[in-house]
Amino acid sequence: MTAKKLGPYQTLKAEGTYKIGADKPTIAFNRIGKRGVRRYDGYAKASGKALYTRDVLLPGMLYSKVLASPFAHAKILRLDTRQAEAYPGVRTVLRFDDPAIHGRELTGSIAGPTRMAPQSAGWAMLPVKTILGDEAIFEGQMVGVAVCADSEQIAAEALKRVKIEWEQRPILLDQEEALQPEAPILIPGADSNQIIDERELTTKGDVEQGFQEAEQIVEFTARRHAHLWAGAELPCVIANWSGDKLEMWVHEQQPYLSKLILSEQLNIPMNKIQTHSLYQGCSFGERCNPSNWHQNGINVLAVLLARKAGRPVKLVLNRAETFYGESGDVMASHFKVGAKQDGTITAVQMKSVFANYMCTTGVEHLIDNTRISHLRCEGITAHVNKPPAWWCRCEQLPNVFCQTLIFDHVADALGLDPTQVALRNDGCEGHDPSYLSEFKRRHGFPDRDSLRECIEAGRKAIGWEEKWHAPGTRRLPNGRMHGMAFTWSHDWDDTRGTGSAAVMIQNDGSVSIIAQHSDVGVNPWTAYMQIVADELGVPYEDIEINPFDLNVGFALMSPDGSCNLGSNGFVVKKAAQKAKQMLLDLASEKFDRPADALDVKESVVFEKARPENRMPLKEVVKMATPMLNAVGIWTEPPVLAWAWHTHGLWGQALETGRPRMCRQANFIEIEVDTETGEVFVTKVVNVNDVGQAISPETVEGQMYGGTYMGLGRALTEEMVWDPSTGVLLNRNLLDYKYATLLDYPEAECIYLETGLGHGPYGSTGIGENTATMIPGLLGPAVYNAIGQRVDDFPITPHKVLKALGKIKE
């Protein structure tokens, strides 16, 4: 596929679409950008009173567990469930060969085979994505039978009594090995283990011409192994039938999509399905893939079990059962890069082989961020007997991993400061920064150099001038080798999706935001309330949002944090502006003045020319409804304003796309013990240009939280499978090493506000930025310390010692 080029920028006229150009503030900020604003979900979570999906208890509720395969690749030949069915407390059993589900695919307009997601997600490993199948393609996969009982413990005990005759089949764990001609074919009827994906090739310019222009050629290989991509709260789903109406409690990021899939899968009208999405203990993207069984398969099973049992059913997974859903960036990448002596990169050729999932060739960041004109990047995905992978977006490791290593290898080969090489190549779509400057002037953005500002702030904070040195040249007094590294990219402006919401002024003057929205732990609702407070002219404390019920008629795009403040921020901003206009129209009659002669501040409506002529907002709305009901109560709230907004898909405005102008820069300082191979992180500096911080504490939370996630992925987190059996060996949080605040020093987090974002008030996203930038940065840092490359991630002491020649294999 040839990468899409940016065309002429146009403005869409349709209501609700994104209009290209700077969204400059038209109001004085009172709550927006201010610290100390009460976090909406803070008390509920800190006090332990927040209700999560697993906390829901219904009268007469049963519990369900699903059989997990003990083999990495096996097929059920015979299944005997009689002892399980007879076990005391078991109420019903659903087998894969039950007529209700036998051979039925998990499909629909969202999860169907014509969509990209099921072609590239883990469950594409099976040609038929059955609701409950008879073949396992990874150890721990849920197959065969689901048991419904009076308690979770009884269900688990009953599963132990299921007798199965398995046919074990060959396994493959390495994606490059799986592509060899002699490799066993994992999918019956397939010609090879390669997964065909429409995004497998991205080209730009003429890569051979770029290499001819180069004065230096750099070639290297890098690998990234699996880390866990799962949330803190263990997933579950609750289904309850009441006649022909279905009520669901789901733990996922896109409950509206799950509602649609349930409707299509089970032929239930969507208006008969009531869906709740309560507090969630993080989710990190893995519960928003509309095609994966882990999310929607267990939803369908719970509904069928509840129908069969005639009682509410909660389907639950324990920690071991949740230890699948690896990151989508299991990859081996081979690079060839051409550059001139001044650091200008002329060509990049890259080939990556992925395991189970590929959503990128790993080159999009080079297109979005640089002036590099000649690119050829190929991505190939292979079937292996590992769990399904979750998201592998453009912000995930294949892109930032590749960009980080490319720039560091080039800077080292030329003997240049890597921050200067970054500035030398900054740009967009093969154009230099003058292209961005012209765009900024044309569309009303400030003409600021975001990358230069980020780099200058980061260099100063980490002491780059004094500390940076040639690789392997600085030994510290404690005997360890000192290392530093830098990387950069654009900040997250992935404002995909469509959302809708309403702002309602109640009869007493209080304000409600009406919209469903999932919680993923990143404090989005506070930001939405800050926007509505300032746009409407009411105190933040007078605003309420109840985002958990999907049946209010409005659905903000979920999730937030990763990408959706841009879309959702515009939604609530528009709704608040409409509500304010409705309010001023009502007040116009009371003041006998045109609506544009009035304004609102701190819930007081006043005449702009004569501020002393004022009226409390609640008096305006109280007198606005002309009709009383029989008992003298106002029949309806007088102000209810609805709005919607869409940005398109994958950071692209609907008509042409847009350049990403906000940048980020990340710096790290480490020490390496050359006797043990251990890497000690001593300082991290993150600089993010967020355009405009709506909620500063939320911005910083994403930055410092992402630091520890990134360091864990770089140094300690790795899923390890037995090479002979395919069994996952560290299926728990004792052997799988998440990073904590105690493992690494406090990060220094700096954010800039240039107004260069495409979100409300010139903002751009911050979610996942740091967590996806830090892992690839450790390779250059270790190289700077010891003078030997370790481009095999995560970077373990064993790999460091091997690079130093102290371990022979």
PDB file of N, CA and C in Angstrom, residues 606-655:
ATOM      1  N   PHE A 606     -26.043  38.378  33.304  1.00  0.00           N
ATOM      2  CA  PHE A 606     -25.943  39.824  33.472  1.00  0.00           C
ATOM      3  C   PHE A 606     -25.868  40.501  32.114  1.00  0.00           C
ATOM      4  N   GLU A 607     -26.177  41.778  32.126  1.00  0.00           N
ATOM      5  CA  GLU A 607     -26.061  42.595  30.926  1.00  0.00           C
ATOM      6  C   GLU A 607     -24.621  43.075  30.816  1.00  0.00           C
ATOM      7  N   LYS A 608     -23.995  42.832  29.672  1.00  0.00           N
ATOM      8  CA  LYS A 608     -22.578  43.153  29.522  1.00  0.00           C
ATOM      9  C   LYS A 608     -22.309  44.646  29.655  1.00  0.00           C
ATOM     10  N   ALA A 609     -23.216  45.474  29.151  1.00  0.00           N
ATOM     11  CA  ALA A 609     -23.013  46.922  29.239  1.00  0.00           C
ATOM     12  C   ALA A 609     -23.276  47.452  30.647  1.00  0.00           C
ATOM     13  N   ARG A 610     -24.152  46.786  31.378  1.00  0.00           N
ATOM     14  CA  ARG A 610     -24.480  47.200  32.753  1.00  0.00           C
ATOM     15  C   ARG A 610     -24.446  45.959  33.650  1.00  0.00           C
ATOM     16  N   PRO A 611     -23.263  45.539  34.099  1.00  0.00           N
ATOM     17  CA  PRO A 611     -23.141  44.308  34.876  1.00  0.00           C
ATOM     18  C   PRO A 611     -23.990  44.281  36.136  1.00  0.00           C
ATOM     19  N   GLU A 612     -24.353  45.450  36.633  1.00  0.00           N
ATOM     20  CA  GLU A 612     -25.192  45.456  37.838  1.00  0.00           C
ATOM     21  C   GLU A 612     -26.613  44.974  37.554  1.00  0.00           C
ATOM     22  N   ASN A 613     -26.995  44.979  36.289  1.00  0.00           N
ATOM     23  CA  ASN A 613     -28.296  44.424  35.891  1.00  0.00           C
ATOM     24  C   ASN A 613     -28.117  42.920  35.732  1.00  0.00           C
ATOM     25  N   ARG A 614     -28.451  42.152  36.740  1.00  0.00           N
ATOM     26  CA  ARG A 614     -28.123  40.738  36.776  1.00  0.00           C
ATOM     27  C   ARG A 614     -29.234  39.923  37.401  1.00  0.00           C
ATOM     28  N   MET A 615     -29.170  38.621  37.184  1.00  0.00           N
ATOM     29  CA  MET A 615     -30.165  37.702  37.724  1.00  0.00           C
ATOM     30  C   MET A 615     -29.505  36.331  37.886  1.00  0.00           C
ATOM     31  N   PRO A 616     -29.711  35.659  39.011  1.00  0.00           N
ATOM     32  CA  PRO A 616     -29.158  34.314  39.163  1.00  0.00           C
ATOM     33  C   PRO A 616     -29.679  33.386  38.059  1.00  0.00           C
ATOM     34  N   LEU A 617     -28.805  32.536  37.583  1.00  0.00           N
ATOM     35  CA  LEU A 617     -29.173  31.617  36.514  1.00  0.00           C
ATOM     36  C   LEU A 617     -30.404  30.801  36.889  1.00  0.00           C
ATOM     37  N   LYS A 618     -30.467  30.333  38.124  1.00  0.00           N
ATOM     38  CA  LYS A 618     -31.597  29.487  38.506  1.00  0.00           C
ATOM     39  C   LYS A 618     -32.923  30.231  38.441  1.00  0.00           C
ATOM     40  N   GLU A 619     -32.889  31.549  38.593  1.00  0.00           N
ATOM     41  CA  GLU A 619     -34.133  32.317  38.461  1.00  0.00           C
ATOM     42  C   GLU A 619     -34.559  32.393  37.001  1.00  0.00           C
ATOM     43  N   VAL A 620     -33.565  32.473  36.109  1.00  0.00           N
ATOM     44  CA  VAL A 620     -33.885  32.508  34.681  1.00  0.00           C
ATOM     45  C   VAL A 620     -34.560  31.218  34.253  1.00  0.00           C
ATOM     46  N   VAL A 621     -33.965  30.069  34.611  1.00  0.00           N
ATOM     47  CA  VAL A 621     -34.544  28.793  34.190  1.00  0.00           C
ATOM     48  C   VAL A 621     -35.810  28.464  34.966  1.00  0.00           C
ATOM     49  N   LYS A 622     -35.902  28.944  36.206  1.00  0.00           N
ATOM     50  CA  LYS A 622     -37.099  28.684  36.996  1.00  0.00           C
ATOM     51  C   LYS A 622     -38.317  29.338  36.377  1.00  0.00           C
ATOM     52  N   MET A 623     -38.140  30.535  35.843  1.00  0.00           N
ATOM     53  CA  MET A 623     -39.262  31.274  35.264  1.00  0.00           C
ATOM     54  C   MET A 623     -39.437  30.986  33.778  1.00  0.00           C
ATOM     55  N   ALA A 624     -38.633  30.083  33.239  1.00  0.00           N
ATOM     56  CA  ALA A 624     -38.659  29.902  31.796  1.00  0.00           C
ATOM     57  C   ALA A 624     -39.763  28.975  31.326  1.00  0.00           C
ATOM     58  N   THR A 625     -40.185  28.017  32.154  1.00  0.00           N
ATOM     59  CA  THR A 625     -41.197  27.050  31.734  1.00  0.00           C
ATOM     60  C   THR A 625     -42.575  27.602  32.023  1.00  0.00           C
ATOM     61  N   PRO A 626     -43.367  27.861  31.016  1.00  0.00           N
ATOM     62  CA  PRO A 626     -44.626  28.574  31.218  1.00  0.00           C
ATOM     63  C   PRO A 626     -45.749  27.727  31.778  1.00  0.00           C
ATOM     64  N   MET A 627     -45.572  26.418  31.826  1.00  0.00           N
ATOM     65  CA  MET A 627     -46.698  25.567  32.192  1.00  0.00           C
ATOM     66  C   MET A 627     -46.381  24.766  33.444  1.00  0.00           C
ATOM     67  N   LEU A 628     -47.321  24.736  34.391  1.00  0.00           N
ATOM     68  CA  LEU A 628     -47.184  23.923  35.588  1.00  0.00           C
ATOM     69  C   LEU A 628     -48.041  22.672  35.446  1.00  0.00           C
ATOM     70  N   ASN A 629     -47.616  21.603  36.116  1.00  0.00           N
ATOM     71  CA  ASN A 629     -48.496  20.442  36.135  1.00  0.00           C
ATOM     72  C   ASN A 629     -49.488  20.579  37.288  1.00  0.00           C
ATOM     73  N   ALA A 630     -50.216  19.531  37.574  1.00  0.00           N
ATOM     74  CA  ALA A 630     -51.325  19.638  38.513  1.00  0.00           C
ATOM     75  C   ALA A 630     -50.891  19.992  39.928  1.00  0.00           C
ATOM     76  N   VAL A 631     -49.658  19.655  40.289  1.00  0.00           N
ATOM     77  CA  VAL A 631     -49.222  19.925  41.663  1.00  0.00           C
ATOM     78  C   VAL A 631     -48.272  21.109  41.725  1.00  0.00           C
ATOM     79  N   GLY A 632     -48.176  21.870  40.656  1.00  0.00           N
ATOM     80  CA  GLY A 632     -47.402  23.105  40.693  1.00  0.00           C
ATOM     81  C   GLY A 632     -45.914  22.924  40.523  1.00  0.00           C
ATOM     82  N   ILE A 633     -45.483  21.871  39.862  1.00  0.00           N
ATOM     83  CA  ILE A 633     -44.060  21.625  39.634  1.00  0.00           C
ATOM     84  C   ILE A 633     -43.766  21.810  38.153  1.00  0.00           C
ATOM     85  N   TRP A 634     -42.650  22.423  37.849  1.00  0.00           N
ATOM     86  CA  TRP A 634     -42.282  22.617  36.449  1.00  0.00           C
ATOM     87  C   TRP A 634     -42.196  21.268  35.750  1.00  0.00           C
ATOM     88  N   THR A 635     -42.739  21.207  34.558  1.00  0.00           N
ATOM     89  CA  THR A 635     -42.880  19.921  33.880  1.00  0.00           C
ATOM     90  C   THR A 635     -41.607  19.418  33.238  1.00  0.00           C
ATOM     91  N   GLU A 636     -40.666  20.280  32.905  1.00  0.00           N
ATOM     92  CA  GLU A 636     -39.458  19.819  32.235  1.00  0.00           C
ATOM     93  C   GLU A 636     -38.373  20.875  32.362  1.00  0.00           C
ATOM     94  N   PRO A 637     -37.106  20.431  32.278  1.00  0.00           N
ATOM     95  CA  PRO A 637     -36.019  21.417  32.303  1.00  0.00           C
ATOM     96  C   PRO A 637     -36.070  22.261  31.041  1.00  0.00           C
ATOM     97  N   PRO A 638     -35.827  23.554  31.146  1.00  0.00           N
ATOM     98  CA  PRO A 638     -35.979  24.438  29.983  1.00  0.00           C
ATOM     99  C   PRO A 638     -34.798  24.434  29.030  1.00  0.00           C
ATOM    100  N   VAL A 639     -33.636  23.898  29.457  1.00  0.00           N
ATOM    101  CA  VAL A 639     -32.445  23.937  28.612  1.00  0.00           C
ATOM    102  C   VAL A 639     -31.880  22.529  28.485  1.00  0.00           C
ATOM    103  N   LEU A 640     -31.893  21.990  27.293  1.00  0.00           N
ATOM    104  CA  LEU A 640     -31.301  20.696  26.993  1.00  0.00           C
ATOM    105  C   LEU A 640     -30.694  20.800  25.600  1.00  0.00           C
ATOM    106  N   ALA A 641     -29.367  20.817  25.517  1.00  0.00           N
ATOM    107  CA  ALA A 641     -28.673  21.028  24.246  1.00  0.00           C
ATOM    108  C   ALA A 641     -27.835  19.803  23.914  1.00  0.00           C
ATOM    109  N   TRP A 642     -28.022  19.303  22.716  1.00  0.00           N
ATOM    110  CA  TRP A 642     -27.304  18.111  22.253  1.00  0.00           C
ATOM    111  C   TRP A 642     -26.294  18.501  21.174  1.00  0.00           C
ATOM    112  N   ALA A 643     -25.162  17.790  21.154  1.00  0.00           N
ATOM    113  CA  ALA A 643     -24.152  18.042  20.122  1.00  0.00           C
ATOM    114  C   ALA A 643     -23.440  16.746  19.784  1.00  0.00           C
ATOM    115  N   TRP A 644     -22.876  16.697  18.593  1.00  0.00           N
ATOM    116  CA  TRP A 644     -22.046  15.565  18.205  1.00  0.00           C
ATOM    117  C   TRP A 644     -20.828  16.097  17.473  1.00  0.00           C
ATOM    118  N   HIS A 645     -19.825  15.224  17.353  1.00  0.00           N
ATOM    119  CA  HIS A 645     -18.585  15.643  16.705  1.00  0.00           C
ATOM    120  C   HIS A 645     -17.868  14.402  16.194  1.00  0.00           C
ATOM    121  N   THR A 646     -17.206  14.532  15.071  1.00  0.00           N
ATOM    122  CA  THR A 646     -16.383  13.443  14.570  1.00  0.00           C
ATOM    123  C   THR A 646     -15.089  13.994  13.991  1.00  0.00           C
ATOM    124  N   HIS A 647     -14.030  13.239  14.170  1.00  0.00           N
ATOM    125  CA  HIS A 647     -12.721  13.595  13.619  1.00  0.00           C
ATOM    126  C   HIS A 647     -12.266  12.647  12.531  1.00  0.00           C
ATOM    127  N   GLY A 648     -12.980  11.574  12.301  1.00  0.00           N
ATOM    128  CA  GLY A 648     -12.492  10.604  11.339  1.00  0.00           C
ATOM    129  C   GLY A 648     -11.693   9.515  12.025  1.00  0.00           C
ATOM    130  N   LEU A 649     -10.849   8.817  11.282  1.00  0.00           N
ATOM    131  CA  LEU A 649     -10.189   7.620  11.768  1.00  0.00           C
ATOM    132  C   LEU A 649      -8.675   7.771  11.742  1.00  0.00           C
ATOM    133  N   TRP A 650      -8.034   7.244  12.823  1.00  0.00           N
ATOM    134  CA  TRP A 650      -6.586   7.191  12.913  1.00  0.00           C
ATOM    135  C   TRP A 650      -5.928   8.555  12.738  1.00  0.00           C
ATOM    136  N   GLY A 651      -6.491   9.549  13.415  1.00  0.00           N
ATOM    137  CA  GLY A 651      -5.854  10.845  13.394  1.00  0.00           C
ATOM    138  C   GLY A 651      -6.041  11.602  12.110  1.00  0.00           C
ATOM    139  N   GLN A 652      -6.941  11.161  11.254  1.00  0.00           N
ATOM    140  CA  GLN A 652      -7.157  11.835   9.990  1.00  0.00           C
ATOM    141  C   GLN A 652      -8.458  12.610  10.020  1.00  0.00           C
ATOM    142  N   ALA A 653      -8.414  13.883   9.679  1.00  0.00           N
ATOM    143  CA  ALA A 653      -9.650  14.609   9.458  1.00  0.00           C
ATOM    144  C   ALA A 653     -10.349  13.942   8.278  1.00  0.00           C
ATOM    145  N   LEU A 654     -11.653  14.051   8.209  1.00  0.00           N
ATOM    146  CA  LEU A 654     -12.411  13.246   7.262  1.00  0.00           C
ATOM    147  C   LEU A 654     -12.013  13.488   5.809  1.00  0.00           C
ATOM    148  N   GLU A 655     -11.617  14.713   5.474  1.00  0.00           N
ATOM    149  CA  GLU A 655     -11.434  15.002   4.061  1.00  0.00           C
ATOM    150  C   GLU A 655     -10.025  14.723   3.573  1.00  0.00           C
TER     151      GLU A 655
END
